[in-house]
Short mmCIF file of C-alpha atoms and ligand atoms in Angstrom, two decimals:
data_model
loop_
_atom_site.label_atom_id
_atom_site.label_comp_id
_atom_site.label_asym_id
_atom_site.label_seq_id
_atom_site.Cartn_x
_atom_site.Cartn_y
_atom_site.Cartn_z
CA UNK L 718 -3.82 -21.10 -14.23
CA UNK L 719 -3.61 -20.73 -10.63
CA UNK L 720 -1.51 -18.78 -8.60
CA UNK L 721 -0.40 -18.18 -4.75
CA UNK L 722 -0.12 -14.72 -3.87
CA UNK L 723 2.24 -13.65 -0.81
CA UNK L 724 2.27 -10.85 1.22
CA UNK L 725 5.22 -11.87 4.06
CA UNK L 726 5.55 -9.68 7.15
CA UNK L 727 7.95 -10.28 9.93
CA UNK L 728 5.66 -12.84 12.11
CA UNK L 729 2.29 -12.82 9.53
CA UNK L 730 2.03 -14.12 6.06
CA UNK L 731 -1.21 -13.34 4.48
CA UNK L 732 -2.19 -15.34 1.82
CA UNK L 733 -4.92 -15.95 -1.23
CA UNK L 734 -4.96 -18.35 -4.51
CA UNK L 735 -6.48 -17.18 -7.18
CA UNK L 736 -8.05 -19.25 -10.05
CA UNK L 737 -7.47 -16.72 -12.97
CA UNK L 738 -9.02 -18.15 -15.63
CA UNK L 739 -12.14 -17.39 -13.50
CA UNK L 740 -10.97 -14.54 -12.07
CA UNK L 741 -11.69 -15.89 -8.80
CA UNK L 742 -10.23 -15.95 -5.51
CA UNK L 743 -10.18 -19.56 -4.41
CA UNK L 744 -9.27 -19.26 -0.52
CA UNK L 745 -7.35 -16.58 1.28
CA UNK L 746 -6.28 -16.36 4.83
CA UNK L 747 -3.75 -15.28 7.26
CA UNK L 748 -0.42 -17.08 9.76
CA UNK L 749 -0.24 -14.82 12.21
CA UNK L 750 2.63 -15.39 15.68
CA UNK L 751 4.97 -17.29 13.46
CA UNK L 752 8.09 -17.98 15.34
CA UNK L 753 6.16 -17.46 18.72
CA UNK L 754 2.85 -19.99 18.58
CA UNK L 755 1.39 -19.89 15.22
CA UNK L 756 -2.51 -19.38 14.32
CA UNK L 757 -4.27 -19.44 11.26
CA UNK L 758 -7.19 -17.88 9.59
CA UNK L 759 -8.06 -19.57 6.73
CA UNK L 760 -11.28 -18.89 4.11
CA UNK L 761 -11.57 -21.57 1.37
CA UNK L 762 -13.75 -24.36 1.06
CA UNK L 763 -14.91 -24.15 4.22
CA UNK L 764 -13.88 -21.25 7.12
CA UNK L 765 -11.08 -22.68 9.72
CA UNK L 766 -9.27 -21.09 12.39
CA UNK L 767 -6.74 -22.89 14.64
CA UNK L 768 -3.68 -22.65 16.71
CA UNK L 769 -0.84 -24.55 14.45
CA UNK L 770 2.85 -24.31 15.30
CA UNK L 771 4.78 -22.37 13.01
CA UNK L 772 8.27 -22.38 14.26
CA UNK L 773 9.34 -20.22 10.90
CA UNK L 774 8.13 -19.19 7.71
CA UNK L 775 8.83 -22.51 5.90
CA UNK L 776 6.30 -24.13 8.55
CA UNK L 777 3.53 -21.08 7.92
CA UNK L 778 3.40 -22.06 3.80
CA UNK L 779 3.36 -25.87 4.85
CA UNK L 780 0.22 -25.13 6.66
CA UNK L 781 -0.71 -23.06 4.20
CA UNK L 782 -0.44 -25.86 1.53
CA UNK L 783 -2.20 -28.35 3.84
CA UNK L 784 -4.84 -26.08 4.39
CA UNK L 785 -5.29 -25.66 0.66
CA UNK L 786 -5.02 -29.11 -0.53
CA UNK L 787 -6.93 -30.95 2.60
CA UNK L 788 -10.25 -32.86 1.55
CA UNK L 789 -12.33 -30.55 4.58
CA UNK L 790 -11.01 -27.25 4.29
CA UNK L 791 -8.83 -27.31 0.54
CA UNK L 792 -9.81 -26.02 -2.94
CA UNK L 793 -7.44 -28.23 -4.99
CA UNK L 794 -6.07 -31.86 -4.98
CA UNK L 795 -2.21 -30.80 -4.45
CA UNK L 796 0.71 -28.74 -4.84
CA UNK L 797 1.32 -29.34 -8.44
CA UNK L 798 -1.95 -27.45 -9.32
CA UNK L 799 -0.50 -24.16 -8.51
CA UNK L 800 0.84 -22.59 -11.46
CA UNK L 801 3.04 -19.51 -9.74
CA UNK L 802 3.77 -17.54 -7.14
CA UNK L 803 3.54 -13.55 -6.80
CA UNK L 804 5.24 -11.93 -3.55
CA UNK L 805 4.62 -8.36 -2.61
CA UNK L 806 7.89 -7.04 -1.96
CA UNK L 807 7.73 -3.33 -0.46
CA UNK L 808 11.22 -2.37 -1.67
CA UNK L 809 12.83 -2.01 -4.83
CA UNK L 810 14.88 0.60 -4.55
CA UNK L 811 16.08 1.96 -8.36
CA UNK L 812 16.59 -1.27 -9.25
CA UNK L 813 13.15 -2.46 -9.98
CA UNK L 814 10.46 -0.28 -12.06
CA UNK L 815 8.49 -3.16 -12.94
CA UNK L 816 7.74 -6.83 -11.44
CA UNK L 817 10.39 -9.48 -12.11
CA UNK L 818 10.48 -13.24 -12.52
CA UNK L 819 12.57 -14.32 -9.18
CA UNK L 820 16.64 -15.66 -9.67
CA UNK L 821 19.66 -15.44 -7.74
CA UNK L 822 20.18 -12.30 -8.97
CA UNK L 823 16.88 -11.20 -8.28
CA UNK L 824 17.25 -11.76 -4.62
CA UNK L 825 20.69 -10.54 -4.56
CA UNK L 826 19.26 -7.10 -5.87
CA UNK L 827 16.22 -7.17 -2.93
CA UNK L 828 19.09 -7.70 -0.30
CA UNK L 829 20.69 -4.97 -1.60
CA UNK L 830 17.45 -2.75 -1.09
CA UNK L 831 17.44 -3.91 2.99
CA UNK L 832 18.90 -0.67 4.03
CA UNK L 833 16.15 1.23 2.41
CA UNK L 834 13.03 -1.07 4.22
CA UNK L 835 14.87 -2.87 6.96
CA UNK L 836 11.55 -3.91 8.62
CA UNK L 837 9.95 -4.93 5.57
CA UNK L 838 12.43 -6.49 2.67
CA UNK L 839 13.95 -9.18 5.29
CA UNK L 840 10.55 -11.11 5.78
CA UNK L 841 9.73 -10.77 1.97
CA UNK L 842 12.80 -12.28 0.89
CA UNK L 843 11.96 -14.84 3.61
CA UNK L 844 8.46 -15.36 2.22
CA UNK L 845 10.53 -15.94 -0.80
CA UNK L 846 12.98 -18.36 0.50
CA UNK L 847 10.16 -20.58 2.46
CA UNK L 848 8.45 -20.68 -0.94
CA UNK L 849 11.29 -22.21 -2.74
CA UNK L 850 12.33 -24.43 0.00
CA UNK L 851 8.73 -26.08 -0.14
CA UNK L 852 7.56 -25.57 -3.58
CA UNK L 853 10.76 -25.58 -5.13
CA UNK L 854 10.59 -25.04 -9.30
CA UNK L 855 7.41 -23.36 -9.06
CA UNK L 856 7.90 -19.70 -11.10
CA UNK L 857 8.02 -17.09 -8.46
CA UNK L 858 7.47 -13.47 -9.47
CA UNK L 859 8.50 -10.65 -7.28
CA UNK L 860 6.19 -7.33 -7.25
CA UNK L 861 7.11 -4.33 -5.56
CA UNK L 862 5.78 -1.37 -3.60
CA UNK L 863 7.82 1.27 -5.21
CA UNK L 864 8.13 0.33 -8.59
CA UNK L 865 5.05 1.98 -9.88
CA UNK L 866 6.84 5.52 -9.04
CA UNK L 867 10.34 4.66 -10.63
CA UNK L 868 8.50 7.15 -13.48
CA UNK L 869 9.09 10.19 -11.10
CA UNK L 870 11.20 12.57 -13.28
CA UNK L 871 14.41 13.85 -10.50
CA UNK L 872 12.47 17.35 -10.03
CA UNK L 873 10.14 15.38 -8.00
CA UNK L 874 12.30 12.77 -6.64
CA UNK L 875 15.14 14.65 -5.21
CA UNK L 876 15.25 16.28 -2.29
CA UNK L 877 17.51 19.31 -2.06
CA UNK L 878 20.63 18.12 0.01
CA UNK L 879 23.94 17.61 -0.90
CA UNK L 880 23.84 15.56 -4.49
CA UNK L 881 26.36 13.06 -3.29
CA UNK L 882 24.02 11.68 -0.65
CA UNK L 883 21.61 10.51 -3.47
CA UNK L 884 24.67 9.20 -5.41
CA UNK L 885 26.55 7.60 -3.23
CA UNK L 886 23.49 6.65 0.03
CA UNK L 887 20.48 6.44 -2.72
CA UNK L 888 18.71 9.08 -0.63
CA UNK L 889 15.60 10.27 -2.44
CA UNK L 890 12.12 9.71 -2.68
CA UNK L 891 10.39 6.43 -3.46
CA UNK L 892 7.25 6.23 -3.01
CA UNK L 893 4.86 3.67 -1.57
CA UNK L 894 1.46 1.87 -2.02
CA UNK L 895 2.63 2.18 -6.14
CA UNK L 896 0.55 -1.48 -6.43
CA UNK L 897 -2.37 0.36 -5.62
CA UNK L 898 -2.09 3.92 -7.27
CA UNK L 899 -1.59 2.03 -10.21
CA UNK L 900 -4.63 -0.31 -10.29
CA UNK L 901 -7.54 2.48 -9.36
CA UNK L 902 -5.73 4.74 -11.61
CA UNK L 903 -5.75 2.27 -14.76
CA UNK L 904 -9.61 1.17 -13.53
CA UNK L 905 -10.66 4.95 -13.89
CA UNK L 906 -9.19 5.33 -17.49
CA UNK L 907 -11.41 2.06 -18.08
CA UNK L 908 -14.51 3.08 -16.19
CA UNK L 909 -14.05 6.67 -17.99
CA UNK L 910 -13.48 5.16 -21.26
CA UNK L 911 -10.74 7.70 -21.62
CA UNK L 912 -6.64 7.77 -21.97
CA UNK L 913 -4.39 10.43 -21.66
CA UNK L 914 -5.75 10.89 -18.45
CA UNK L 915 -4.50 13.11 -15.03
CA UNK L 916 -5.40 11.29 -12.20
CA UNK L 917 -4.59 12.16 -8.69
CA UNK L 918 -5.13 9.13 -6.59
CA UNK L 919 -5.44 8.63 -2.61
CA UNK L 920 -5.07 5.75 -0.84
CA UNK L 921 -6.32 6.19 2.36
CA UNK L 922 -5.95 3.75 4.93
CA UNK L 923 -3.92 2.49 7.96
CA UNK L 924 -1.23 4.25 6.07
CA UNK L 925 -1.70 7.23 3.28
CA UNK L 926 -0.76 8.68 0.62
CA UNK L 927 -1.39 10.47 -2.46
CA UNK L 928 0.02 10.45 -5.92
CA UNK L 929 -0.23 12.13 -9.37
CA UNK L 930 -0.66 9.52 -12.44
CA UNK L 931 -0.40 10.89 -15.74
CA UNK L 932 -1.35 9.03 -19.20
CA UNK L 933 -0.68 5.96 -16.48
CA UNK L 934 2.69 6.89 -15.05
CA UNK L 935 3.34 8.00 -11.80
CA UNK L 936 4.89 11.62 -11.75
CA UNK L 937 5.02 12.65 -8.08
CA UNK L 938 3.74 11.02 -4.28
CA UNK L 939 3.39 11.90 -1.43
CA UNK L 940 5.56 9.30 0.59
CA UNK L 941 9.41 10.26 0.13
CA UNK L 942 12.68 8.18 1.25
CA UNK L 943 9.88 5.65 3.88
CA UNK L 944 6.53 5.81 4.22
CA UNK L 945 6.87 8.91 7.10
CA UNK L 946 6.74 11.31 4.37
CA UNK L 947 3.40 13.31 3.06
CA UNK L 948 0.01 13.80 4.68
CA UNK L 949 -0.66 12.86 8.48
CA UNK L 950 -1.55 9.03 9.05
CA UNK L 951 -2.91 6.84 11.72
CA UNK L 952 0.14 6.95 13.49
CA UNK L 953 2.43 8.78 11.29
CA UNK L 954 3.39 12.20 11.61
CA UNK L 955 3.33 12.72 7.66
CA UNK L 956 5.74 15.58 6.60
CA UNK L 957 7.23 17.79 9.62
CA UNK L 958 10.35 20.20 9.85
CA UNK L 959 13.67 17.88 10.73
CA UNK L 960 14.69 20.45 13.40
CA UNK L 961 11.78 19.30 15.39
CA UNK L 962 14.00 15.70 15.46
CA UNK L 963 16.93 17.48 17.39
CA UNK L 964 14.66 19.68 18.90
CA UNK L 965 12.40 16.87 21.03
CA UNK L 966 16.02 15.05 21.42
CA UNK L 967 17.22 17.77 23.68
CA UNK L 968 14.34 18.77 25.43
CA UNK L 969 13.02 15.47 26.00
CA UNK L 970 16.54 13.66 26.37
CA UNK L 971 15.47 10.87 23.37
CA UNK L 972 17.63 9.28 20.84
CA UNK L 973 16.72 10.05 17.12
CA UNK L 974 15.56 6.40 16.85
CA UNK L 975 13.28 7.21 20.13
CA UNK L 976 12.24 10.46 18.38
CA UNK L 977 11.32 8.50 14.98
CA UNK L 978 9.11 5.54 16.70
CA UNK L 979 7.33 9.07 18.33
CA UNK L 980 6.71 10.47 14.52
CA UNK L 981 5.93 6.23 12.93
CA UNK L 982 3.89 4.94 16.00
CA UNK L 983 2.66 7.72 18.28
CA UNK L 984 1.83 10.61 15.60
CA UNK L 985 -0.85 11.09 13.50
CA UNK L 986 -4.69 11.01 14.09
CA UNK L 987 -4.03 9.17 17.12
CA UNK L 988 -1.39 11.25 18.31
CA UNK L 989 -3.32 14.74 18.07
CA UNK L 990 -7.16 13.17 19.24
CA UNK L 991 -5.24 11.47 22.21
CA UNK L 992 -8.26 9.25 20.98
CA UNK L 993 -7.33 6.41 18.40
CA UNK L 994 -5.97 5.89 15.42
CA UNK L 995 -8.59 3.95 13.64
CA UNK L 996 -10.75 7.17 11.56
CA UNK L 997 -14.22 5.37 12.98
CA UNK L 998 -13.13 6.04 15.92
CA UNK L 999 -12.18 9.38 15.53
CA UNK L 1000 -16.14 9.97 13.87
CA UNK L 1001 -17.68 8.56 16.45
CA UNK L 1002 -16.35 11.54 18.54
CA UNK L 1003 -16.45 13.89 16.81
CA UNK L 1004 -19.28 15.86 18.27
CA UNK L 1005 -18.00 15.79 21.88
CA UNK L 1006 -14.41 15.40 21.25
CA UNK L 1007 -12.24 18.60 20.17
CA UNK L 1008 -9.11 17.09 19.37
CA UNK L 1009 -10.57 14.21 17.63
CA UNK L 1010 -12.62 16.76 15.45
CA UNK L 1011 -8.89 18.63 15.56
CA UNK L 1012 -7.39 15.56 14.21
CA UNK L 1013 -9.70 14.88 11.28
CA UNK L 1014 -9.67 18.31 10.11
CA UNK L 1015 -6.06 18.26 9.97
CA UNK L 1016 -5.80 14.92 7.82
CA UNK L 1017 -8.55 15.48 5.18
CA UNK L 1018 -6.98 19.79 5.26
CA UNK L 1019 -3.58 17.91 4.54
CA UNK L 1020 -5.05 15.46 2.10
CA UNK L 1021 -6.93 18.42 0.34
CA UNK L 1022 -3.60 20.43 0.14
CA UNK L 1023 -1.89 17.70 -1.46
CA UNK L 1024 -4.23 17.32 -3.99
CA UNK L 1025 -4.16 20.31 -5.39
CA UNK L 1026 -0.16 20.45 -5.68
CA UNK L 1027 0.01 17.04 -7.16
CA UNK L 1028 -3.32 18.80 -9.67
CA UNK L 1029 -0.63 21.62 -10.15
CA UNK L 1030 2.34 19.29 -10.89
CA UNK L 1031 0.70 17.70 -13.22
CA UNK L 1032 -1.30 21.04 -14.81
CA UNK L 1033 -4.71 19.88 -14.21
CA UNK L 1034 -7.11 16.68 -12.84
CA UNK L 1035 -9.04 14.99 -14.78
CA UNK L 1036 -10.46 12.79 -12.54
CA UNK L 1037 -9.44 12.12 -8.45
CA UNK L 1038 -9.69 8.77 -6.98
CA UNK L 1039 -10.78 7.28 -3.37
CA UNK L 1040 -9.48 4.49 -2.29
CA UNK L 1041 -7.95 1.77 0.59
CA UNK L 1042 -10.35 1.33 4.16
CA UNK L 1043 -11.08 4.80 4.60
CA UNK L 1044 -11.27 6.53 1.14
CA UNK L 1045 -13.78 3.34 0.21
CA UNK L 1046 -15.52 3.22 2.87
CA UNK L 1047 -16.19 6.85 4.66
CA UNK L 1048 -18.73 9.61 2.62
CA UNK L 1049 -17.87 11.68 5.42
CA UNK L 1050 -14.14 11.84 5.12
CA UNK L 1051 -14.35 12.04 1.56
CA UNK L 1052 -16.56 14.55 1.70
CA UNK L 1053 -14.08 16.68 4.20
CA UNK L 1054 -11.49 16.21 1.47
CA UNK L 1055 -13.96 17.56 -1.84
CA UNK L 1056 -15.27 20.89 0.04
CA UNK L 1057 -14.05 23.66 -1.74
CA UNK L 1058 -12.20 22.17 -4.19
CA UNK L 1059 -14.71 23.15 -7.42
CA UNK L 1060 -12.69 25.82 -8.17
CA UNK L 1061 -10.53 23.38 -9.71
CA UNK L 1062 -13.43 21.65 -11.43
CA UNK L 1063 -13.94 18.69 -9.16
CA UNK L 1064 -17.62 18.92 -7.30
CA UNK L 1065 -18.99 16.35 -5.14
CA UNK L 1066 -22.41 15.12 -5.75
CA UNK L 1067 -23.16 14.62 -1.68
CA UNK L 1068 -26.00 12.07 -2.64
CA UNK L 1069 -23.63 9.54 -5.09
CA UNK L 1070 -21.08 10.02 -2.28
CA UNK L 1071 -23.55 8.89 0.61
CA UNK L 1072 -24.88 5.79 -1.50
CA UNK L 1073 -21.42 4.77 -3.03
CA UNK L 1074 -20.58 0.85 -3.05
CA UNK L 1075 -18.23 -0.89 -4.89
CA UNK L 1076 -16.77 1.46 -8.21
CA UNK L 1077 -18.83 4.54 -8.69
CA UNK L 1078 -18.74 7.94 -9.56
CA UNK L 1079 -19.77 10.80 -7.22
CA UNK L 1080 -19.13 13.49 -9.05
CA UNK L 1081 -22.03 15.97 -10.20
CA UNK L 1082 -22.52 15.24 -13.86
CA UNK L 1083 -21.83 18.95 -14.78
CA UNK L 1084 -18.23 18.48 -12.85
CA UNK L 1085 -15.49 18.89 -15.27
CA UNK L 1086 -13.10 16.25 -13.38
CA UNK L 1087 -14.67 13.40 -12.18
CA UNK L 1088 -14.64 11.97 -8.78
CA UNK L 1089 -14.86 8.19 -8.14
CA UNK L 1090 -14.31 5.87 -5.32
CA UNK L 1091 -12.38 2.23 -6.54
CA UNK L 1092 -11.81 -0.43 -4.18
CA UNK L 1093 -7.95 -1.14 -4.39
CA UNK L 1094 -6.93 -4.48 -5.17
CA UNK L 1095 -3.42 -5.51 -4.79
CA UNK L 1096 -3.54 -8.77 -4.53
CA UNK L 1097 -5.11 -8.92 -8.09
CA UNK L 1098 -2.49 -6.59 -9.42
CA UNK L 1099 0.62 -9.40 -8.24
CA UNK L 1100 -1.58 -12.21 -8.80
CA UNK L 1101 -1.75 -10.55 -13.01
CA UNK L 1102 1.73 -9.50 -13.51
CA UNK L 1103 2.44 -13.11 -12.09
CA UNK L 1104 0.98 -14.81 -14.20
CA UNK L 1105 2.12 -12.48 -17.25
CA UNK L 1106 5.61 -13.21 -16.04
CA UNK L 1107 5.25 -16.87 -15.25
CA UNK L 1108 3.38 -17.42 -18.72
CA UNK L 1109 6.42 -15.50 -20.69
CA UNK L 1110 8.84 -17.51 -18.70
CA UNK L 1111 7.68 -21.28 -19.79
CA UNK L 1112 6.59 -20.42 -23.20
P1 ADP Y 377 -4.01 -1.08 5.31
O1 ADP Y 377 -3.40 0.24 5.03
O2 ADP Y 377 -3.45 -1.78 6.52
O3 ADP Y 377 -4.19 -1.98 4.10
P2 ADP Y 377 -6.81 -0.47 5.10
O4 ADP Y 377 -6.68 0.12 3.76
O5 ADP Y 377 -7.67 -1.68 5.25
O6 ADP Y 377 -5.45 -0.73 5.80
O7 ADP Y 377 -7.38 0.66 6.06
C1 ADP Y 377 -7.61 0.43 7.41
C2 ADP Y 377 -8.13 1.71 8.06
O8 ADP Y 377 -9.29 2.14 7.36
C3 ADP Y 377 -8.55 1.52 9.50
O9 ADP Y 377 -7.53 1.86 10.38
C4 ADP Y 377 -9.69 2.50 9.66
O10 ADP Y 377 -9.18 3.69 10.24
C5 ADP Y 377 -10.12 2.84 8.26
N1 ADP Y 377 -11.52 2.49 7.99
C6 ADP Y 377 -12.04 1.31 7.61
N2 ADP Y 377 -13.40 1.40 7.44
C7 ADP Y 377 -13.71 2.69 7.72
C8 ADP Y 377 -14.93 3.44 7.75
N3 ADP Y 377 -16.10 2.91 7.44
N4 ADP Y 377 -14.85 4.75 8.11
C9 ADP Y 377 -13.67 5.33 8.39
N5 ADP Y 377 -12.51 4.68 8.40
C10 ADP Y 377 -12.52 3.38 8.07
#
């Protein structure tokens, strides 16, 4: 069975087929400009990169068919060969806890959810629509962001304000990036051998965040109503007190929407190194450069601190999890994040953590939780429940 997976942002779709009775990934790649010039990135058969007009996102899967069905550059002889279709979609609101086979009334329930993701549900649904308008009859299986943390119980998910606003406005916390708490935290009950398990996970990449994942459901996060919520990010604030909103609106004579671009695009590492947002970056000075040491103490003391409520919310840690560009890839970071936390069981081995590649554990073997680093895989999570779905839906 093969299937397209989707990830549709306003002017990019990124893209990969997967063959999954191999368990391969056929050819992957990237539209990027669409609705301005259109370019492609394309790995299949052979590598390709071009300018190619893409006037909307109908255009951008065209190419993206051509690309994967042309004799130099394709990986199958035509359209009919691909089995399904599985689109990230960020928001699901209370709607969805788990991934859905796409109808009307599917799509009627992601509009519904555009007030909660306004920059990000609109060019799904699109991703959606192009889809059907080119492929039309193919199964298409929506899987979203938030659904993985629709298991919070209301202690965690509502915030103390008037009860009516969550009624009636649906304000509460969601949660993000559930995709890929809830891969690495099912691949460390496998690689442990062990259920039952309490996990604290922590994606850690252009975005963050951290949740707690107990026996496999997600009790708590650290992302609330959007994304802005929890530890300090790239560019994101993280958590703050709301008076400092009205607070930089007077003094500095901004609109709230001027104030909340500030705490999305502005914040963060790059906002307190003055230096980048991009953690390499942010390494590379950190001998010489105060506030870029300033700023990477104050994620990984954030990241640390969060850990150890989401250990308390869930009464222990059994084993805490690394994972997305930075938690894979940095020994150093990771390393900022362990100190000090044996008291609580989990000790870094500093050699495993230096040497880590791919899955691996990097814990000292006399550490009662473990610690592992998992490559997050998202893709593979929508390109599975896909396939589940579309399999269910034709038998
Ligand atoms: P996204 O959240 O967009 O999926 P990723 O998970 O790929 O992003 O994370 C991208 C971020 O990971 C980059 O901004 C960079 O700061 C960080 N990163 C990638 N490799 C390293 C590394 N070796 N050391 C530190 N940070 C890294």
């Amino acid at each position: 069975m093969r299937i397209l997976v989707i990830n549709a942002g306003s002017s990019s779709l990124k893209y990969q087929l997967f063959d999954m009775d191999c368990g391969t990934v056929l050819a992957k790649g990237i539209c990027e400009r669409i609705g301005i010039d259109g370019r492609v990135k394309h790995q299949g058969k052979t590598p390709y990169e071009a300018e190619l007009p893409m006037g909307n996102h109908a255009d951008a899967i065209r190419a993206v068919v051509g690309l994967l069905t042309s004799p130099e550059t394709g990986v199958i002889a035509g359209m009919g060969e691909i089995d399904a279709i599985g689109h990230r979609v960020v928001h699901g609101g209370e709607l969805f806890s788990e991934s859905v086979l796409i109808d009307a009334a599917v799509i009627r329930a992601i509009e519904e959810c555009v007030p909660l993701a306004p920059l990000h549900n609109p060019p799904n649904l699109i991703g959606i629509r192009a889809c059907e308008e080119v492929m039309p009859g193919v199964p298409q299986v929506a899987v979203f962001d938030t659904a993985f943390h629709q298991t919070m119980p209301e202690r965690a998910y509502l915030y103390a304000v008037p009860y009516d606003y969550y009624e009636r406005l649906k304000v509460r916390r969601y949660g993000v990036h559930g995709t890929s708490h809830r891969y690495v935290s099912e691949r460390a009950a496998k690689i442990l051998g062990r259920t039952g398990l309490k996990v604290v996970t922590c994606h850690m990449g252009n975005g963050s965040s951290v949740a707690a994942v107990s026996d496999g459901a997600s009790v708590d996060t650290s992302m609330g109503f959007t994304p802005l919520e929890g530890v300090p990010m790239g560019t994101r604030s993280g958590s703050i007190d709301p008076a400092v909103i009205e607070y930089l609106m007077k003094r500095e004579n901004l609109s709230a929407a001027q104030v909340l671009d500030i705490l999305n695009k502005k914040s963060g590492v790059l906002g307190v190194s003055g230096v980048s947002s991009d953690f390499r970056d942010l390494l590379a000075a950190f001998e010489t450069n105060r506030r870029a040491r300033n700023a990477l103490e104050l994620f990984t003391y954030h990241v640390k601190k969060t850990v150890g409520a989401l250990a308390a919310a869930m009464g222990g840690c059994d084993a805490l999890v690394f994972t997305a560009g930075i938690g894979e890839n940095n020994p150093v970071i990771r390393g900022m994040v362990c100190s000090g936390l044996s008291f609580m069981g989990l000790t870094l081995d500093e050699e495993l953590n230096k040497t880590a590649k791919g899955e691996s554990v990097i814990s000292t073997p006399d550490s009662r939780g473990k610690i592992l680093v998992i490559p997050t895989n998202e893709e593979l999570v929508i390109a599975e429940d896909t396939r589940r779905i579309a399999e269910k839906s034709t038998r």
